[in-house]
Amino acid sequence: MARKFFGTDGIRGRTNEGVMTASTAMRVGQAAGTHFLRGGHRHRVVIGKDTRLSGYMMESALVAGFTSVGMDVIMTGPLPTPAIALLTREMRADLGVMISASHNPFEDNGIKLFGPDGFKLSDAAEASIELLLEQEPLLVEAERIGRARRIDDARGRYIHAIKQSIASDIRFDGLKVVVDCANGAAYQVAPSAIWELGAEVIAIGVEPDGTNINRDVGSTSLDALKARVVEEGADIGIALDGDADRLIVIDEKGKAVDGDQIMALIATRLLARGDLRGGGIVATVMSNLGLERYLESQGLKLERAKVGDRYVLEKMKEGGYNVGGEQSGHMILLDHGTTGDGTVAALRILASLVRSGKPASELLHVFDPVPQLLKNVRYSGGQPLNAESVKAVIAEAEKELEGTGRLVIRPSGTEPVIRVMAEGDDAAQVERIVDRICDAVKKAA
């Protein structure tokens, strides 16, 4: 069934347009609430959000929807996505909701749903909710309408939980850490957790005003953090995105370290302790070939999934892996949570920094990446990848890279863009191939 509402990561769009309106949010609350009404107990949903101006509107609409079908609502205020997954389980809720468009600008917003186990919903569950969205809601009698309340200790609960992800003997005394919270959901909890463990924390991107989330800060805009790390003489920089489920690191020299190197380090550390499960890790088709080669040299395998942390998680659960993620910085550590958690991953990196005594630039250079180039081609309509001219150019490129590199071409799941990525040992060849395919796509678009 074609999806009208759900994309690769919940429902997302520009606020007050298309599917991302208050009326749609209320219907989502009614549909998702109806789907999770099971048994005779008093049903409960946990709702969190990031710092977007539209979060107030979407929260109110969702509360109206859920309560109208008989669900009680607990509101946490701004908290990271992984915190909502955690609280959904901890509070024995039937459902969790995060209002966020992640790394997108403030004009966008989104709705992510978690089941009672804290995991994102399956395709089947989303399909069932899609069907309910097209039907009249089953409103309850007046005496069964749900109640809503805010809780004040949600931040403290999350901080306490994530500090348990590192050994109790680890302290961050002596570390100077710059933390960039993207003016987003982690603006209070991430600096607090790292400070409580002993580090000197310099926080940026911690002044949300409703419209500045991800603007010139955060994991997709690293210049401010790079400059501040060098200026402060810090040991490391931590960059989160708007809902804090992804992490990019800046070393002491001001150089960015992506999710591939972070996954390699965490996997190596767990392997040495005998705690790595599954015989490797799960990443996506976008992860660098250098990561795959490094893991093979350690006797480990790289299981590749489609782009999207939900697909990474599916393969992790299927294969019994406990480490997975994306090059873009989603880090899923199943020993400590059910979804990507940038702050937990950051704590693991800082703990490794303390234990090793090495500078971040050395610790986080686990393997040499092969030259990789990604370009996006925007199109206005049609299916340019179905054009025979594009297929011919792609086939020629695949033949040229055979045995020495990889080619990944895919439409974005959130915008009308074709992503063209190639990698291989010859940087000039990679650039030539990407440009050739992009030109073909542009002509066919």
PDB file of N, CA and C in Angstrom, residues 196-245:
ATOM      1  N   GLU A 196      28.182  16.410  35.014  1.00  0.00           N
ATOM      2  CA  GLU A 196      28.021  15.615  36.234  1.00  0.00           C
ATOM      3  C   GLU A 196      29.082  14.522  36.342  1.00  0.00           C
ATOM      4  N   LEU A 197      29.628  14.091  35.208  1.00  0.00           N
ATOM      5  CA  LEU A 197      30.659  13.056  35.206  1.00  0.00           C
ATOM      6  C   LEU A 197      32.059  13.643  35.341  1.00  0.00           C
ATOM      7  N   GLY A 198      32.142  14.978  35.514  1.00  0.00           N
ATOM      8  CA  GLY A 198      33.422  15.589  35.888  1.00  0.00           C
ATOM      9  C   GLY A 198      34.092  16.455  34.853  1.00  0.00           C
ATOM     10  N   ALA A 199      33.591  16.504  33.623  1.00  0.00           N
ATOM     11  CA  ALA A 199      34.263  17.274  32.588  1.00  0.00           C
ATOM     12  C   ALA A 199      34.006  18.767  32.738  1.00  0.00           C
ATOM     13  N   GLU A 200      34.931  19.560  32.205  1.00  0.00           N
ATOM     14  CA  GLU A 200      34.678  20.986  32.024  1.00  0.00           C
ATOM     15  C   GLU A 200      33.896  21.128  30.719  1.00  0.00           C
ATOM     16  N   VAL A 201      32.706  21.662  30.800  1.00  0.00           N
ATOM     17  CA  VAL A 201      31.816  21.714  29.639  1.00  0.00           C
ATOM     18  C   VAL A 201      31.642  23.141  29.150  1.00  0.00           C
ATOM     19  N   ILE A 202      31.872  23.319  27.871  1.00  0.00           N
ATOM     20  CA  ILE A 202      31.564  24.584  27.198  1.00  0.00           C
ATOM     21  C   ILE A 202      30.417  24.283  26.249  1.00  0.00           C
ATOM     22  N   ALA A 203      29.269  24.840  26.529  1.00  0.00           N
ATOM     23  CA  ALA A 203      28.064  24.497  25.766  1.00  0.00           C
ATOM     24  C   ALA A 203      27.730  25.587  24.760  1.00  0.00           C
ATOM     25  N   ILE A 204      27.451  25.184  23.525  1.00  0.00           N
ATOM     26  CA  ILE A 204      26.944  26.092  22.500  1.00  0.00           C
ATOM     27  C   ILE A 204      25.678  25.464  21.912  1.00  0.00           C
ATOM     28  N   GLY A 205      24.912  26.271  21.199  1.00  0.00           N
ATOM     29  CA  GLY A 205      23.646  25.762  20.676  1.00  0.00           C
ATOM     30  C   GLY A 205      22.695  25.387  21.783  1.00  0.00           C
ATOM     31  N   VAL A 206      22.690  26.181  22.869  1.00  0.00           N
ATOM     32  CA  VAL A 206      21.840  25.874  24.026  1.00  0.00           C
ATOM     33  C   VAL A 206      20.918  27.049  24.359  1.00  0.00           C
ATOM     34  N   GLU A 207      20.587  27.840  23.350  1.00  0.00           N
ATOM     35  CA  GLU A 207      19.691  28.980  23.552  1.00  0.00           C
ATOM     36  C   GLU A 207      18.543  28.921  22.551  1.00  0.00           C
ATOM     37  N   PRO A 208      17.701  27.898  22.642  1.00  0.00           N
ATOM     38  CA  PRO A 208      16.616  27.761  21.665  1.00  0.00           C
ATOM     39  C   PRO A 208      15.596  28.888  21.798  1.00  0.00           C
ATOM     40  N   ASP A 209      15.136  29.401  20.658  1.00  0.00           N
ATOM     41  CA  ASP A 209      14.099  30.428  20.677  1.00  0.00           C
ATOM     42  C   ASP A 209      12.881  30.034  19.841  1.00  0.00           C
ATOM     43  N   GLY A 210      12.840  28.756  19.444  1.00  0.00           N
ATOM     44  CA  GLY A 210      11.725  28.272  18.644  1.00  0.00           C
ATOM     45  C   GLY A 210      11.994  28.269  17.154  1.00  0.00           C
ATOM     46  N   THR A 211      12.933  29.117  16.720  1.00  0.00           N
ATOM     47  CA  THR A 211      13.199  29.216  15.282  1.00  0.00           C
ATOM     48  C   THR A 211      14.663  28.970  14.919  1.00  0.00           C
ATOM     49  N   ASN A 212      15.522  28.749  15.914  1.00  0.00           N
ATOM     50  CA  ASN A 212      16.952  28.616  15.601  1.00  0.00           C
ATOM     51  C   ASN A 212      17.478  27.191  15.722  1.00  0.00           C
ATOM     52  N   ILE A 213      16.610  26.201  15.842  1.00  0.00           N
ATOM     53  CA  ILE A 213      17.057  24.816  15.918  1.00  0.00           C
ATOM     54  C   ILE A 213      17.810  24.448  14.639  1.00  0.00           C
ATOM     55  N   ASN A 214      18.993  23.858  14.799  1.00  0.00           N
ATOM     56  CA  ASN A 214      19.852  23.410  13.685  1.00  0.00           C
ATOM     57  C   ASN A 214      20.395  24.555  12.832  1.00  0.00           C
ATOM     58  N   ARG A 215      20.171  25.805  13.218  1.00  0.00           N
ATOM     59  CA  ARG A 215      20.619  26.915  12.376  1.00  0.00           C
ATOM     60  C   ARG A 215      22.057  27.298  12.726  1.00  0.00           C
ATOM     61  N   ASP A 216      22.969  26.979  11.833  1.00  0.00           N
ATOM     62  CA  ASP A 216      24.399  27.278  11.975  1.00  0.00           C
ATOM     63  C   ASP A 216      25.038  26.574  13.171  1.00  0.00           C
ATOM     64  N   VAL A 217      24.368  25.567  13.716  1.00  0.00           N
ATOM     65  CA  VAL A 217      24.913  24.763  14.808  1.00  0.00           C
ATOM     66  C   VAL A 217      24.465  23.321  14.618  1.00  0.00           C
ATOM     67  N   GLY A 218      25.041  22.430  15.411  1.00  0.00           N
ATOM     68  CA  GLY A 218      24.602  21.044  15.381  1.00  0.00           C
ATOM     69  C   GLY A 218      25.381  20.182  14.419  1.00  0.00           C
ATOM     70  N   SER A 219      24.990  18.921  14.339  1.00  0.00           N
ATOM     71  CA  SER A 219      25.756  17.920  13.598  1.00  0.00           C
ATOM     72  C   SER A 219      25.754  18.122  12.088  1.00  0.00           C
ATOM     73  N   THR A 220      24.858  18.966  11.577  1.00  0.00           N
ATOM     74  CA  THR A 220      24.848  19.237  10.134  1.00  0.00           C
ATOM     75  C   THR A 220      25.434  20.606   9.804  1.00  0.00           C
ATOM     76  N   SER A 221      25.960  21.301  10.807  1.00  0.00           N
ATOM     77  CA  SER A 221      26.569  22.620  10.592  1.00  0.00           C
ATOM     78  C   SER A 221      27.696  22.771  11.605  1.00  0.00           C
ATOM     79  N   LEU A 222      28.867  22.300  11.222  1.00  0.00           N
ATOM     80  CA  LEU A 222      29.933  22.064  12.196  1.00  0.00           C
ATOM     81  C   LEU A 222      30.930  23.207  12.366  1.00  0.00           C
ATOM     82  N   ASP A 223      30.855  24.241  11.554  1.00  0.00           N
ATOM     83  CA  ASP A 223      31.900  25.276  11.572  1.00  0.00           C
ATOM     84  C   ASP A 223      32.033  25.940  12.938  1.00  0.00           C
ATOM     85  N   ALA A 224      30.903  26.261  13.582  1.00  0.00           N
ATOM     86  CA  ALA A 224      30.964  26.930  14.885  1.00  0.00           C
ATOM     87  C   ALA A 224      31.643  26.048  15.923  1.00  0.00           C
ATOM     88  N   LEU A 225      31.336  24.761  15.910  1.00  0.00           N
ATOM     89  CA  LEU A 225      31.935  23.847  16.883  1.00  0.00           C
ATOM     90  C   LEU A 225      33.422  23.650  16.611  1.00  0.00           C
ATOM     91  N   LYS A 226      33.782  23.488  15.349  1.00  0.00           N
ATOM     92  CA  LYS A 226      35.202  23.327  15.011  1.00  0.00           C
ATOM     93  C   LYS A 226      36.015  24.514  15.527  1.00  0.00           C
ATOM     94  N   ALA A 227      35.506  25.722  15.261  1.00  0.00           N
ATOM     95  CA  ALA A 227      36.218  26.930  15.678  1.00  0.00           C
ATOM     96  C   ALA A 227      36.327  27.023  17.191  1.00  0.00           C
ATOM     97  N   ARG A 228      35.258  26.661  17.888  1.00  0.00           N
ATOM     98  CA  ARG A 228      35.252  26.782  19.349  1.00  0.00           C
ATOM     99  C   ARG A 228      36.189  25.759  19.994  1.00  0.00           C
ATOM    100  N   VAL A 229      36.242  24.550  19.456  1.00  0.00           N
ATOM    101  CA  VAL A 229      37.155  23.532  19.995  1.00  0.00           C
ATOM    102  C   VAL A 229      38.596  24.014  19.913  1.00  0.00           C
ATOM    103  N   VAL A 230      38.976  24.553  18.768  1.00  0.00           N
ATOM    104  CA  VAL A 230      40.350  25.041  18.591  1.00  0.00           C
ATOM    105  C   VAL A 230      40.600  26.262  19.469  1.00  0.00           C
ATOM    106  N   GLU A 231      39.645  27.181  19.489  1.00  0.00           N
ATOM    107  CA  GLU A 231      39.781  28.406  20.276  1.00  0.00           C
ATOM    108  C   GLU A 231      39.952  28.117  21.772  1.00  0.00           C
ATOM    109  N   GLU A 232      39.197  27.151  22.274  1.00  0.00           N
ATOM    110  CA  GLU A 232      39.224  26.822  23.698  1.00  0.00           C
ATOM    111  C   GLU A 232      40.348  25.862  24.073  1.00  0.00           C
ATOM    112  N   GLY A 233      41.020  25.309  23.065  1.00  0.00           N
ATOM    113  CA  GLY A 233      42.009  24.275  23.345  1.00  0.00           C
ATOM    114  C   GLY A 233      41.368  23.058  23.976  1.00  0.00           C
ATOM    115  N   ALA A 234      40.154  22.724  23.522  1.00  0.00           N
ATOM    116  CA  ALA A 234      39.387  21.616  24.102  1.00  0.00           C
ATOM    117  C   ALA A 234      39.935  20.274  23.650  1.00  0.00           C
ATOM    118  N   ASP A 235      39.635  19.257  24.422  1.00  0.00           N
ATOM    119  CA  ASP A 235      40.061  17.901  24.070  1.00  0.00           C
ATOM    120  C   ASP A 235      39.193  17.303  22.973  1.00  0.00           C
ATOM    121  N   ILE A 236      37.947  17.738  22.890  1.00  0.00           N
ATOM    122  CA  ILE A 236      37.015  17.126  21.946  1.00  0.00           C
ATOM    123  C   ILE A 236      35.762  17.996  21.836  1.00  0.00           C
ATOM    124  N   GLY A 237      35.075  17.884  20.708  1.00  0.00           N
ATOM    125  CA  GLY A 237      33.795  18.544  20.521  1.00  0.00           C
ATOM    126  C   GLY A 237      32.727  17.513  20.209  1.00  0.00           C
ATOM    127  N   ILE A 238      31.541  17.742  20.739  1.00  0.00           N
ATOM    128  CA  ILE A 238      30.409  16.833  20.564  1.00  0.00           C
ATOM    129  C   ILE A 238      29.299  17.595  19.851  1.00  0.00           C
ATOM    130  N   ALA A 239      28.859  17.119  18.698  1.00  0.00           N
ATOM    131  CA  ALA A 239      27.786  17.776  17.954  1.00  0.00           C
ATOM    132  C   ALA A 239      26.580  16.852  17.874  1.00  0.00           C
ATOM    133  N   LEU A 240      25.456  17.313  18.392  1.00  0.00           N
ATOM    134  CA  LEU A 240      24.195  16.582  18.307  1.00  0.00           C
ATOM    135  C   LEU A 240      23.297  17.256  17.272  1.00  0.00           C
ATOM    136  N   ASP A 241      22.223  16.581  16.880  1.00  0.00           N
ATOM    137  CA  ASP A 241      21.260  17.210  15.988  1.00  0.00           C
ATOM    138  C   ASP A 241      20.040  17.640  16.801  1.00  0.00           C
ATOM    139  N   GLY A 242      19.011  18.102  16.111  1.00  0.00           N
ATOM    140  CA  GLY A 242      17.872  18.711  16.781  1.00  0.00           C
ATOM    141  C   GLY A 242      17.175  17.839  17.789  1.00  0.00           C
ATOM    142  N   ASP A 243      17.091  16.530  17.531  1.00  0.00           N
ATOM    143  CA  ASP A 243      16.439  15.643  18.507  1.00  0.00           C
ATOM    144  C   ASP A 243      17.436  14.731  19.199  1.00  0.00           C
ATOM    145  N   ALA A 244      18.736  14.973  18.970  1.00  0.00           N
ATOM    146  CA  ALA A 244      19.833  14.340  19.714  1.00  0.00           C
ATOM    147  C   ALA A 244      19.907  12.832  19.554  1.00  0.00           C
ATOM    148  N   ASP A 245      19.480  12.321  18.392  1.00  0.00           N
ATOM    149  CA  ASP A 245      19.658  10.882  18.171  1.00  0.00           C
ATOM    150  C   ASP A 245      20.866  10.590  17.288  1.00  0.00           C
TER     151      ASP A 245
END
